[in-house]
Short mmCIF file of C-alpha atoms in Angstrom, two decimals:
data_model
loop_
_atom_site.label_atom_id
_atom_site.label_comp_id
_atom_site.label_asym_id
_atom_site.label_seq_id
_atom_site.Cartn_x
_atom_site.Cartn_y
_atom_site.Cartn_z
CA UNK A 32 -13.14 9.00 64.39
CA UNK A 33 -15.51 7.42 62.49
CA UNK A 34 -18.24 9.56 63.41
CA UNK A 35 -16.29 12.44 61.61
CA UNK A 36 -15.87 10.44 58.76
CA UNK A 37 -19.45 10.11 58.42
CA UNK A 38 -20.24 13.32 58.92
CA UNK A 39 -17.34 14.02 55.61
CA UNK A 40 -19.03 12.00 53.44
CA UNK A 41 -22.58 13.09 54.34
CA UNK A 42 -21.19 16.84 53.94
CA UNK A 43 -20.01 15.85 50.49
CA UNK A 44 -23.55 14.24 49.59
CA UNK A 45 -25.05 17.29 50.64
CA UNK A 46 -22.53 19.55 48.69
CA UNK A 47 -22.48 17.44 45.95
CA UNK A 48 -26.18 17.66 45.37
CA UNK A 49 -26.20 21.21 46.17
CA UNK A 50 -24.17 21.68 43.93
CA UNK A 51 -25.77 20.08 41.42
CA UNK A 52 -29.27 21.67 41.98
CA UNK A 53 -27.60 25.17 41.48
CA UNK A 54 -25.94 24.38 38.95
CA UNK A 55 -29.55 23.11 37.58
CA UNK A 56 -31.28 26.24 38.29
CA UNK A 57 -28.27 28.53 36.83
CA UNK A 58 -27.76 26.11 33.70
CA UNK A 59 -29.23 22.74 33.29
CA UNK A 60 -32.89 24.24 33.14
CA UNK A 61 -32.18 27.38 30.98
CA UNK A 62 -33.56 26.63 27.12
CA UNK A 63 -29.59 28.12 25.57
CA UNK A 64 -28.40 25.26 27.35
CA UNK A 65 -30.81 22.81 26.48
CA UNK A 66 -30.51 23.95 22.79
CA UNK A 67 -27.04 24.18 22.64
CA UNK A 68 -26.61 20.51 23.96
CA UNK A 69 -28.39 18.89 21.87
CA UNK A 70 -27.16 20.59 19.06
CA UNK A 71 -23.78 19.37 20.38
CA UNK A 72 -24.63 16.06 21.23
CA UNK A 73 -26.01 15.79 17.49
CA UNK A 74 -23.22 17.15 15.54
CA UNK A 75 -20.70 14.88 17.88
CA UNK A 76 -22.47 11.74 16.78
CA UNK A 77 -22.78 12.94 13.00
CA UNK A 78 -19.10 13.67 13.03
CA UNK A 79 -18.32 10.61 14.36
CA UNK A 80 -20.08 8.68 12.26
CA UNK A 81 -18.71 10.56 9.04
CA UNK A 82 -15.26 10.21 10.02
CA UNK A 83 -15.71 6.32 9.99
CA UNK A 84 -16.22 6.87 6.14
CA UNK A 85 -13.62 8.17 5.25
CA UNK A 86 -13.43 10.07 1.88
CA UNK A 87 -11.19 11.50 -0.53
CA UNK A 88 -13.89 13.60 -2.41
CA UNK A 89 -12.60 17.43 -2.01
CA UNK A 90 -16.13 18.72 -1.51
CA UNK A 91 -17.03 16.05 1.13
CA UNK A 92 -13.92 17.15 3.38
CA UNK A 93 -14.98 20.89 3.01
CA UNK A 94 -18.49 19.57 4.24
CA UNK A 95 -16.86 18.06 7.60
CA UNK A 96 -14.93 20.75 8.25
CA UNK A 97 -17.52 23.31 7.93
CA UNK A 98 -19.22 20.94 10.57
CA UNK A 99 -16.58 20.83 12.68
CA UNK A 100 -15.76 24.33 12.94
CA UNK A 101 -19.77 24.46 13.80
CA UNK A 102 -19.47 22.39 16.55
CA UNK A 103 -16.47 24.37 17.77
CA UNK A 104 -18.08 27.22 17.78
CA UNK A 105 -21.15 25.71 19.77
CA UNK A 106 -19.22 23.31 22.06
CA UNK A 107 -17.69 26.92 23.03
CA UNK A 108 -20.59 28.68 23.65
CA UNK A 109 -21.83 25.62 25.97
CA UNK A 110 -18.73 26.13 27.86
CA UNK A 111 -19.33 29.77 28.34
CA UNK A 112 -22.64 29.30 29.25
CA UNK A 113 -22.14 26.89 32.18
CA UNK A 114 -18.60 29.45 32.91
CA UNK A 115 -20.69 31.71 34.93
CA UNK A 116 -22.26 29.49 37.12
CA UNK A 117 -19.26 27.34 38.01
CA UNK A 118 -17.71 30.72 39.19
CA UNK A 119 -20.88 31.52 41.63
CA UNK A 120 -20.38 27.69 43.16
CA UNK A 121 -17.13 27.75 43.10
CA UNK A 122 -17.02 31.38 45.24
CA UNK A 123 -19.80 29.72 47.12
CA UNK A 124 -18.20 26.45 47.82
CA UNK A 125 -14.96 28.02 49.21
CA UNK A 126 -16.88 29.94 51.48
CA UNK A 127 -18.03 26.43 52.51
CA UNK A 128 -14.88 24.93 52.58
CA UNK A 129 -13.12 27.39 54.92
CA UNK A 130 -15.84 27.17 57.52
CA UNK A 131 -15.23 23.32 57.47
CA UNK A 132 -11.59 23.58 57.36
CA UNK A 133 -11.98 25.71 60.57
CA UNK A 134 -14.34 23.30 62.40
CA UNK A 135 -11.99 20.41 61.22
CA UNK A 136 -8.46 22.30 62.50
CA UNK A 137 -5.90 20.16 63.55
CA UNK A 138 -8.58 17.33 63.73
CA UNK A 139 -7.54 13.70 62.92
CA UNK A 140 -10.51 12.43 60.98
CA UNK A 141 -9.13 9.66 60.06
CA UNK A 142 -6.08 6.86 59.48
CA UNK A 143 -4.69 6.27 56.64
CA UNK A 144 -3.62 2.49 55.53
CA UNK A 145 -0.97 3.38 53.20
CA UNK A 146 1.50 6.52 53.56
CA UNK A 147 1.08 8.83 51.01
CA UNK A 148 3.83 10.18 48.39
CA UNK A 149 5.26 13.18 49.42
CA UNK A 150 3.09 15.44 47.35
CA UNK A 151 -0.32 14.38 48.41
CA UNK A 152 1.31 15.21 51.85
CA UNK A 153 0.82 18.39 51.80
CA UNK A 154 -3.06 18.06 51.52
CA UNK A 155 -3.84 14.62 53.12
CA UNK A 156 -1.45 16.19 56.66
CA UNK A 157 -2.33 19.63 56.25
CA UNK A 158 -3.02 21.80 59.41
CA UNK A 159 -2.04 18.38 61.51
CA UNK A 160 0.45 18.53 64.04
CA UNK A 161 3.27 15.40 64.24
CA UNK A 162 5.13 13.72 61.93
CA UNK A 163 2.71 10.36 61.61
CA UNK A 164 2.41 10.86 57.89
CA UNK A 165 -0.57 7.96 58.30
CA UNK A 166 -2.83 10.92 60.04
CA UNK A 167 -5.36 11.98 57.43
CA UNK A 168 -6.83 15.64 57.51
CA UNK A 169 -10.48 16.52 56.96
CA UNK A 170 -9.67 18.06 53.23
CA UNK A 171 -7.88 14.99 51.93
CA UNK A 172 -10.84 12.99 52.37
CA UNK A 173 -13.45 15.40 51.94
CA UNK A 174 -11.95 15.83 47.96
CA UNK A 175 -11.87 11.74 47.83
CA UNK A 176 -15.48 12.02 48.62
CA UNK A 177 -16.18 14.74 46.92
CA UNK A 178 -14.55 12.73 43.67
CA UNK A 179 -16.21 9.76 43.89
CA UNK A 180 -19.92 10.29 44.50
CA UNK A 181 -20.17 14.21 42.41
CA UNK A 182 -19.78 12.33 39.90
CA UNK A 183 -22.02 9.68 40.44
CA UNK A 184 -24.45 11.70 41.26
CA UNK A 185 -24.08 13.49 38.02
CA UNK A 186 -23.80 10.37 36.23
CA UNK A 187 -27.28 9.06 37.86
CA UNK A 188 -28.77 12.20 37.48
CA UNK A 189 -27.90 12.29 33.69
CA UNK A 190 -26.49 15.15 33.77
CA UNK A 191 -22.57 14.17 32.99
CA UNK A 192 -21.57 15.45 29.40
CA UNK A 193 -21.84 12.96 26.71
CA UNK A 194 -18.80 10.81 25.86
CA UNK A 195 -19.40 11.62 22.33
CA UNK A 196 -19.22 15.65 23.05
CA UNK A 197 -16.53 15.02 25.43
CA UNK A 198 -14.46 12.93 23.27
CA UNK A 199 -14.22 15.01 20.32
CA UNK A 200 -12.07 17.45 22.73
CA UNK A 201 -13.82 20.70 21.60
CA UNK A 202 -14.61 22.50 25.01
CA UNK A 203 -13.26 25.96 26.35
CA UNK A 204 -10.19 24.41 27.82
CA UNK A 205 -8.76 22.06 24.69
CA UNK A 206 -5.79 23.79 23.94
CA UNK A 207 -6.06 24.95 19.83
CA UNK A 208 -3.07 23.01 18.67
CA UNK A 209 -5.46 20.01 19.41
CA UNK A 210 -8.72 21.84 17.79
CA UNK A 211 -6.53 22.20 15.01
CA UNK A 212 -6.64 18.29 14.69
CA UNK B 705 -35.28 -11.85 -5.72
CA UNK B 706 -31.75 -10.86 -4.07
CA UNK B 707 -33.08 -7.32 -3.00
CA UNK B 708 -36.52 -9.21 -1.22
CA UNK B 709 -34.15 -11.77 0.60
CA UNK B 710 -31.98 -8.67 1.99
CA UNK B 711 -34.95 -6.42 3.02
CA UNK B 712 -35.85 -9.71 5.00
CA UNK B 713 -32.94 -9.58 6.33
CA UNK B 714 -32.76 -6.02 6.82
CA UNK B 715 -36.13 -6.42 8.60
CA UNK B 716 -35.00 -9.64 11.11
CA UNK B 717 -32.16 -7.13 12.02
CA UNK B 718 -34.28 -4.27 12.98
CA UNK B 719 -36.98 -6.53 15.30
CA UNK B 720 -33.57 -7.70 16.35
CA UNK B 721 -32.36 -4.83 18.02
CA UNK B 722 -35.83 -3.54 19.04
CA UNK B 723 -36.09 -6.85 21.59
CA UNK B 724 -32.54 -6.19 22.28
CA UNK B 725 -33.58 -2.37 23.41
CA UNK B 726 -36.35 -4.38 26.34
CA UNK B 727 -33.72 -5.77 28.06
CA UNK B 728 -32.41 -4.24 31.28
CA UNK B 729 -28.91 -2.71 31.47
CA UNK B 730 -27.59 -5.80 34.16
CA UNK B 731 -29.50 -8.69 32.26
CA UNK B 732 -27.30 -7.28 28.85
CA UNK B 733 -24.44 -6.90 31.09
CA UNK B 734 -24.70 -10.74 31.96
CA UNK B 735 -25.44 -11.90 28.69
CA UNK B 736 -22.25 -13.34 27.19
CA UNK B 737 -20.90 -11.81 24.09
CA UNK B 738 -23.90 -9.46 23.58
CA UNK B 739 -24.40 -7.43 20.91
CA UNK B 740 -23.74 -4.17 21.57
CA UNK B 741 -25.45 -1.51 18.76
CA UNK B 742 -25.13 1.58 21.50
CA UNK B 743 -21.85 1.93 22.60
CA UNK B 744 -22.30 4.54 24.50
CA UNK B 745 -24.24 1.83 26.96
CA UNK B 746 -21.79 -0.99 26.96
CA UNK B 747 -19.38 2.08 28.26
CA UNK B 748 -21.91 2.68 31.29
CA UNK B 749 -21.66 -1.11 31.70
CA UNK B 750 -18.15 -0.61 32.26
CA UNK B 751 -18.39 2.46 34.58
CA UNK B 752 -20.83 1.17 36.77
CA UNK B 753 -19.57 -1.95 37.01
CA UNK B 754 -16.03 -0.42 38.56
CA UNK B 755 -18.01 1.61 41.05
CA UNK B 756 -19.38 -1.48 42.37
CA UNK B 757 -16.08 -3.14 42.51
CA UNK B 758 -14.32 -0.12 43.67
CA UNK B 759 -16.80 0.00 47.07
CA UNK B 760 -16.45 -3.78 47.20
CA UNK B 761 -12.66 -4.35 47.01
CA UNK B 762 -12.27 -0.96 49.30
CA UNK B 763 -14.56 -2.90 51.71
CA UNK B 764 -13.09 -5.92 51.43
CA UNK B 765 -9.28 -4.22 51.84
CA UNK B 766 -10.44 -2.26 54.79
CA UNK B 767 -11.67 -5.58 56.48
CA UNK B 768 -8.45 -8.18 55.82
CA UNK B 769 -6.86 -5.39 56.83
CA UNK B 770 -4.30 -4.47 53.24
CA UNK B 771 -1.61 -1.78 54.28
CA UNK B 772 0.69 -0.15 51.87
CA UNK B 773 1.13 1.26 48.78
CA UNK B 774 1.53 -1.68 47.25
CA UNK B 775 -2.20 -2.42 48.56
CA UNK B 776 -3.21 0.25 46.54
CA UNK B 777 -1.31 -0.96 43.28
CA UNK B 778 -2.85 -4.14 43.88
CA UNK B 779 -6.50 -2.74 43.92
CA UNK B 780 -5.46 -1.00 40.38
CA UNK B 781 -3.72 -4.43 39.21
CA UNK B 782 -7.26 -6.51 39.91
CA UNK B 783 -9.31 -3.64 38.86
CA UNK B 784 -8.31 -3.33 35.36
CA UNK B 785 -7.66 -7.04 35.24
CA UNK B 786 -11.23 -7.32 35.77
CA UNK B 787 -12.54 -5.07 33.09
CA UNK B 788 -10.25 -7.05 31.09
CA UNK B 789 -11.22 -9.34 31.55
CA UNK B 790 -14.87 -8.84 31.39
CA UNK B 791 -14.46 -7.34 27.81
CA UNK B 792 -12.16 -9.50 26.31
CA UNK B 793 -13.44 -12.91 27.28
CA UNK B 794 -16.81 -12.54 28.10
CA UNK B 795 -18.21 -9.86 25.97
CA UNK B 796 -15.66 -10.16 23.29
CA UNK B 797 -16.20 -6.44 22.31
CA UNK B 798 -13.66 -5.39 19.33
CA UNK B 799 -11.70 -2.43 20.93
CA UNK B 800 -11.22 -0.67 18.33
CA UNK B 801 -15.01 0.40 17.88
CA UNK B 802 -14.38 2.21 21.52
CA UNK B 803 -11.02 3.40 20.64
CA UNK B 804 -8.57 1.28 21.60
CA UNK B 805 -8.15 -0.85 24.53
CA UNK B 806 -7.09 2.11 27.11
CA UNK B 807 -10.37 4.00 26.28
CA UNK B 808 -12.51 0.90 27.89
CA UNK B 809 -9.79 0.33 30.88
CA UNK B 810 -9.48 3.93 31.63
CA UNK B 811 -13.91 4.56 31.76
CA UNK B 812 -14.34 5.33 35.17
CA UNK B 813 -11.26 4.48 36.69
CA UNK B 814 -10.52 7.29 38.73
CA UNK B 815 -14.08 7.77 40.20
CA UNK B 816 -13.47 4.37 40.94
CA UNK B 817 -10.29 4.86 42.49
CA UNK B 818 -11.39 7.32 44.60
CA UNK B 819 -14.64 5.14 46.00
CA UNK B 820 -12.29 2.92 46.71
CA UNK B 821 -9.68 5.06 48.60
CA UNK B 822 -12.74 6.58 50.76
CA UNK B 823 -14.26 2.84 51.24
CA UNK B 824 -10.65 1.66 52.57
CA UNK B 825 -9.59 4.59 54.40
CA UNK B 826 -13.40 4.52 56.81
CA UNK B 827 -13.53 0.90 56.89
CA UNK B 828 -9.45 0.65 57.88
CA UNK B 829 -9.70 3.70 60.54
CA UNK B 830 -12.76 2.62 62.34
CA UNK B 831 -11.73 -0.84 62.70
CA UNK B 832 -8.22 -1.23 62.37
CA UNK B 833 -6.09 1.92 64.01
CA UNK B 834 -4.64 1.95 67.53
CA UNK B 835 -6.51 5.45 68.47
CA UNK B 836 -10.21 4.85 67.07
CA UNK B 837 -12.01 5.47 70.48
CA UNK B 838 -10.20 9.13 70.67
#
């Protein structure tokens, strides 16, 4: 059991950085993206800092919302831009995934300390036979894994978006009625 | 007169914060009530410090051994206690320049979470459950 659990997390290392290197060689290393991000990065931080000042001079509020609907535009484009590539690993990882979920079928991997709510169920007993809810499947912890050290990885590697990009809330998926903000 | 005694000051400010910039990430960490001109690193503070605890505290669950889900609130409980704690008492950092007080308890939390969960869940299965040597 605990040899399969090691062999989870090591898979998830490996995917993790895998993924990470494609994504590098699709994205990271490309000079749009490298342009676009710190274009980004620098409006995110100007913004920020103009906001803190608030003013009621007309022609100063025109000025930040020109900038804003600049940074839209770009925080978009960076969005598109890394798109394409999260659709080639994402094809590529599910591949991955469904060979492991074979090789894993109806395996134990692991026991659980806590019973899970009924929704997480679904994933943390799926393709296990009994009713011992306690019996954890290769996918629930493979996508704990998977949670907790992609991101670190990203995070050591740098290559996490900025909080200050991030926070401003402008990327592909914000819904508008919060760009509108 | 008053403009020479601010550029001074002005000047102490900036040699200030360039001796500040030397220092190592854990030695500011550690420094009590530090003065924090990037926030964006006093937020990394905060994120890698619940990693660490996450791994710990999943270690340290997995080897007592905590069952339940109330094990699990309890990890949550202590976790943002801690950052709490951490922020408010021994950095006394003024939440509001982060964005309120969930922004700085919610850095993190779920990467930690999960480090946690997979920390627990090895350490509890290898050592703890009835069928390990199938």
């Amino acid at each position: 059991m605990l040899s399969d659990c090691i062999l989870i997390v090591v898979i998830s290392v490996c995917t993790a950085f895998l993924g990470e290197g494609l994504t590098w060689l699709m994205v990271y290393r490309t000079d749009k993206y490298k342009k676009l991000k710190a274009e980004v990065e620098k409006q995110s931080k100007k913004l920020e800092k103009q906001r803190e000042t608030e003013t009621n001079d007309r022609v100063q509020k025109k000025k930040l919302e020109r900038q804003e609907e600049k940074l839209k535009t770009n925080s978009r484009d960076l969005s598109l831009v890394k798109m394409k590539s999260m659709f080639a690993i994402g094809f590529a990882f599910t591949a991955l995934l469904s060979m492991f979920n074979s090789i894993f079928d109806g395996r134990v991997v692991a026991n659980l300390p806590f019973t899970p709510i009924s929704f997480v169920q679904g994933i943390s007993h799926r393709n296990l036979p009994g009713e011992d809810y306690t019996h954890c499947s290769f996918i629930f912890l493979y996508i704990l894994c998977t949670m907790s050290i992609r991101q670190n990885i990203q995070k050591l590697l740098g290559l996490a978006p900025s909080r200050a990009a991030s926070k401003q809330g402008t990327g592909f998926f914000t819904p508008p009625s919060q760009l509108g903000r | 007169m008053v403009i020479q005694s601010q550029k001074k000051a002005a000047a102490k400010i900036a040699a200030d914060h360039e001796g500040k910039q030397g220092q190592s990430l854990l030695s500011k960490a550690l420094t009590p009530e530090f003065d924090w001109s990037d926030k964006d690193e006093f937020l990394d503070v905060i994120y890698w410090m619940r990693q660490i605890m996450g791994l710990l505290l999943g270690l340290v669950w997995g080897l007592i051994p905590l069952k339940g889900l109330l094990a699990l609130a309890l990890f949550l409980l202590v976790n943002v206690a801690i950052v709490y704690v951490y922020y408010n008492t021994f950095q006394k950092v003024d939440e509001e320049t982060y964005g309120g007080t969930m922004e700085i308890l919610k850095e993190g939390l779920m990467t930690s979470f999960s480090s946690f969960l997979v920390a627990w869940i090895i350490l509890y299965s290898a050592l703890h459950s009835e069928s390990s040597s199938s």
